[in-house]
Short mmCIF file of C-alpha atoms in Angstrom, two decimals:
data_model
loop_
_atom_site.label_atom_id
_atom_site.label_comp_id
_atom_site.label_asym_id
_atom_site.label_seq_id
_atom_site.Cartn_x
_atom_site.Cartn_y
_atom_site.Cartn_z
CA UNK K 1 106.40 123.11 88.70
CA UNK K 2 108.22 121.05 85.98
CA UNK K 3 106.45 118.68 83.73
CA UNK K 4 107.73 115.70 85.21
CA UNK K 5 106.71 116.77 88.43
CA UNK K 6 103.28 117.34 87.41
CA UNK K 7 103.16 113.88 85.62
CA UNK K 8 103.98 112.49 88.57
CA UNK K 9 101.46 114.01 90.62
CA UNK K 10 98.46 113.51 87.90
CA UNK K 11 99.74 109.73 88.36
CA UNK K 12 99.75 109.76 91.73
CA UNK K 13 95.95 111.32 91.54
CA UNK K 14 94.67 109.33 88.78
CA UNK K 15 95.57 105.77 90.84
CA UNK K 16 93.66 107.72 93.75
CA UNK K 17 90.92 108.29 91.78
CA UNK K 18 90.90 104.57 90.59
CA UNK K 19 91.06 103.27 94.42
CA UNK K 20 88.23 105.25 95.16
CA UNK K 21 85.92 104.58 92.52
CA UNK K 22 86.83 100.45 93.54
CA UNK K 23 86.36 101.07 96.77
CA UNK K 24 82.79 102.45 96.31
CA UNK K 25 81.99 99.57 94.00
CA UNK K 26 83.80 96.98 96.41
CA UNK K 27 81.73 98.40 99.08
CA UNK K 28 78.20 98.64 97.51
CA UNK K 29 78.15 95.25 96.06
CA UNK K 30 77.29 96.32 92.80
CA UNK K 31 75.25 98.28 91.26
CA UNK K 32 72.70 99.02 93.81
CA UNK K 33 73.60 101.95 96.76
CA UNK K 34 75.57 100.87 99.76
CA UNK K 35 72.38 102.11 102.26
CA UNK K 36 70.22 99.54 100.40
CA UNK K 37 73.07 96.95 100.66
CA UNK K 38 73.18 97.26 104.14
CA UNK K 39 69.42 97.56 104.70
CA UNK K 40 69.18 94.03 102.56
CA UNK K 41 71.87 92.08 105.20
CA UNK K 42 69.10 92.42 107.78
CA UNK K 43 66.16 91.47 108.15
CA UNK K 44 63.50 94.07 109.07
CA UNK K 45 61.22 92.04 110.29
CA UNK K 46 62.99 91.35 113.26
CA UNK K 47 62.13 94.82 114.22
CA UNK K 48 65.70 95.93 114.63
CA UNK K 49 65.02 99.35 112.63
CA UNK K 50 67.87 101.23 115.13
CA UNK K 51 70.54 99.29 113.59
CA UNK K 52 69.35 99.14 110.31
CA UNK K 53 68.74 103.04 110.26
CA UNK K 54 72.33 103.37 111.75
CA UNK K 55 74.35 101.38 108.93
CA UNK K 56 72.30 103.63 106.23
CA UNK K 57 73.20 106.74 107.98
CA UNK K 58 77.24 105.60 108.24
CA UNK K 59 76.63 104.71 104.73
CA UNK K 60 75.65 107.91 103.52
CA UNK K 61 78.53 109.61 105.28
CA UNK K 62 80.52 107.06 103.65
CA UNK K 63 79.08 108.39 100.24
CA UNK K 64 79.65 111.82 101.05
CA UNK K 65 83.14 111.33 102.37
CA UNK K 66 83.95 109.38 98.63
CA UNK K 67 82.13 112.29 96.93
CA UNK K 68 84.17 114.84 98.80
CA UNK K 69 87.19 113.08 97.83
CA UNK K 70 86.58 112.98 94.39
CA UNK K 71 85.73 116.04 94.17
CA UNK K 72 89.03 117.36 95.49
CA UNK K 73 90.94 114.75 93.01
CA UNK K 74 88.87 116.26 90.33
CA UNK K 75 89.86 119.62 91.12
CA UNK K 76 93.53 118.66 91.36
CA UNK K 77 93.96 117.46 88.09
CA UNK K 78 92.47 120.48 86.94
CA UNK K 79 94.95 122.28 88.27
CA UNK K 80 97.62 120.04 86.78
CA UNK K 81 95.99 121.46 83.34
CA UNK K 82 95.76 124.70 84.17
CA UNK K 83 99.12 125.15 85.19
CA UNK K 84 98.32 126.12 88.82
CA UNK K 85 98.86 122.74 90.76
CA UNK K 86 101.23 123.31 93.63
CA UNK K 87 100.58 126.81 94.25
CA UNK K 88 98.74 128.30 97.05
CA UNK K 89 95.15 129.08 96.67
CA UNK K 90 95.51 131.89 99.05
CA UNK K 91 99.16 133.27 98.62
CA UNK K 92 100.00 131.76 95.60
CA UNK K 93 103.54 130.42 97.04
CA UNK K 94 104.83 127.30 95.92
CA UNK K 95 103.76 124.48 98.37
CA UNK K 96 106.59 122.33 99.24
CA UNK K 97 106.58 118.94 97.25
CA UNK K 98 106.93 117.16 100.13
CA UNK K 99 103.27 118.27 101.67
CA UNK K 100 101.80 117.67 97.76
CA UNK K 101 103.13 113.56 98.10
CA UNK K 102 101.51 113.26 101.32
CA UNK K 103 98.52 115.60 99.97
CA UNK K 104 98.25 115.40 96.64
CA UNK K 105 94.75 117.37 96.82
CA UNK K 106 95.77 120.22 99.45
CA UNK K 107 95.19 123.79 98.12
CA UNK K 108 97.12 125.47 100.25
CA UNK K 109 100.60 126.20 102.19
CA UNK K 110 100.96 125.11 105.65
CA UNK K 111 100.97 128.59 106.92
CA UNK K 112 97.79 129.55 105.20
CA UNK K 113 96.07 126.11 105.77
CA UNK K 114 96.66 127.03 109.58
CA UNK K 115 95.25 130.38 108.99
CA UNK K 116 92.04 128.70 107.32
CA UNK K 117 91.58 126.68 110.03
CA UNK K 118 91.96 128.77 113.00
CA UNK K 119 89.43 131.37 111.24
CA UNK K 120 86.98 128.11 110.76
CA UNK K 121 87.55 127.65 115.10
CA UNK K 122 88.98 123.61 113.63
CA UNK K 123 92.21 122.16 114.98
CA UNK K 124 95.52 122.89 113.79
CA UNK K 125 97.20 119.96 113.09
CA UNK K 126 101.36 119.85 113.97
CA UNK K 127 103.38 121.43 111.49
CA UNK K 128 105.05 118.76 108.96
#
């Protein structure tokens, strides 16, 4: 992959990596977690525990979900450095620019991604 190529996808990953790190400060309100933001909107006392135990469990998938992401972002731009962004992390092919823009983070070609995923028993989504 060419320099400018990989420029533009470490640009494309950094801004990612911006929205999500606003977007878990947008959502938590600050500095404290977004499970005791949501616990603090109700009050307890009026006994309604179910809902208040349901908006910190959706919260911590939230947090996992951001995690996850970032992780994968991460991981990207490491790749960027090391020279291996855009290849395959099974076959090593190159994976087609066009599934990088709407994936910047995807490790792997569509044909092994499907192969990953039918050996995991997940769905295969349409070709692009």
């Amino acid at each position: 992959m060419s320099q400018n190529i990989s420029d533009t996808f470490a640009q494309q990953l950094q801004q990612m990596r911006s929205d999500v790190i606003a977007q878990i400060r947008a959502q938590r309100g600050g500095k404290i977690g977004r499970a005791e933001a949501a616990g603090d909107r109700h009050d307890v006392q009026s006994g309604d525990w179910t809902q208040v135990d349901g908006e910190r469990n959706l919260a911590m998938a939230l947090d996992e979900r951001e995690s996850a992401e970032l992780t994968a972002i991460d991981e990207a731009l490491k790749r960027i450095e090391s020279g291996q962004y855009g290849l395959c992390i099974d076959c090593g092919v190159d994976i087609p620019t066009a599934r990088l823009h709407a994936s910047p983070t995807t490790l792997r070609c569509l044909a092994c991604q499907d192969k990953a995923e039918r050996a995991k028993g997940g769905v295969v989504p349409p070709s692009l």
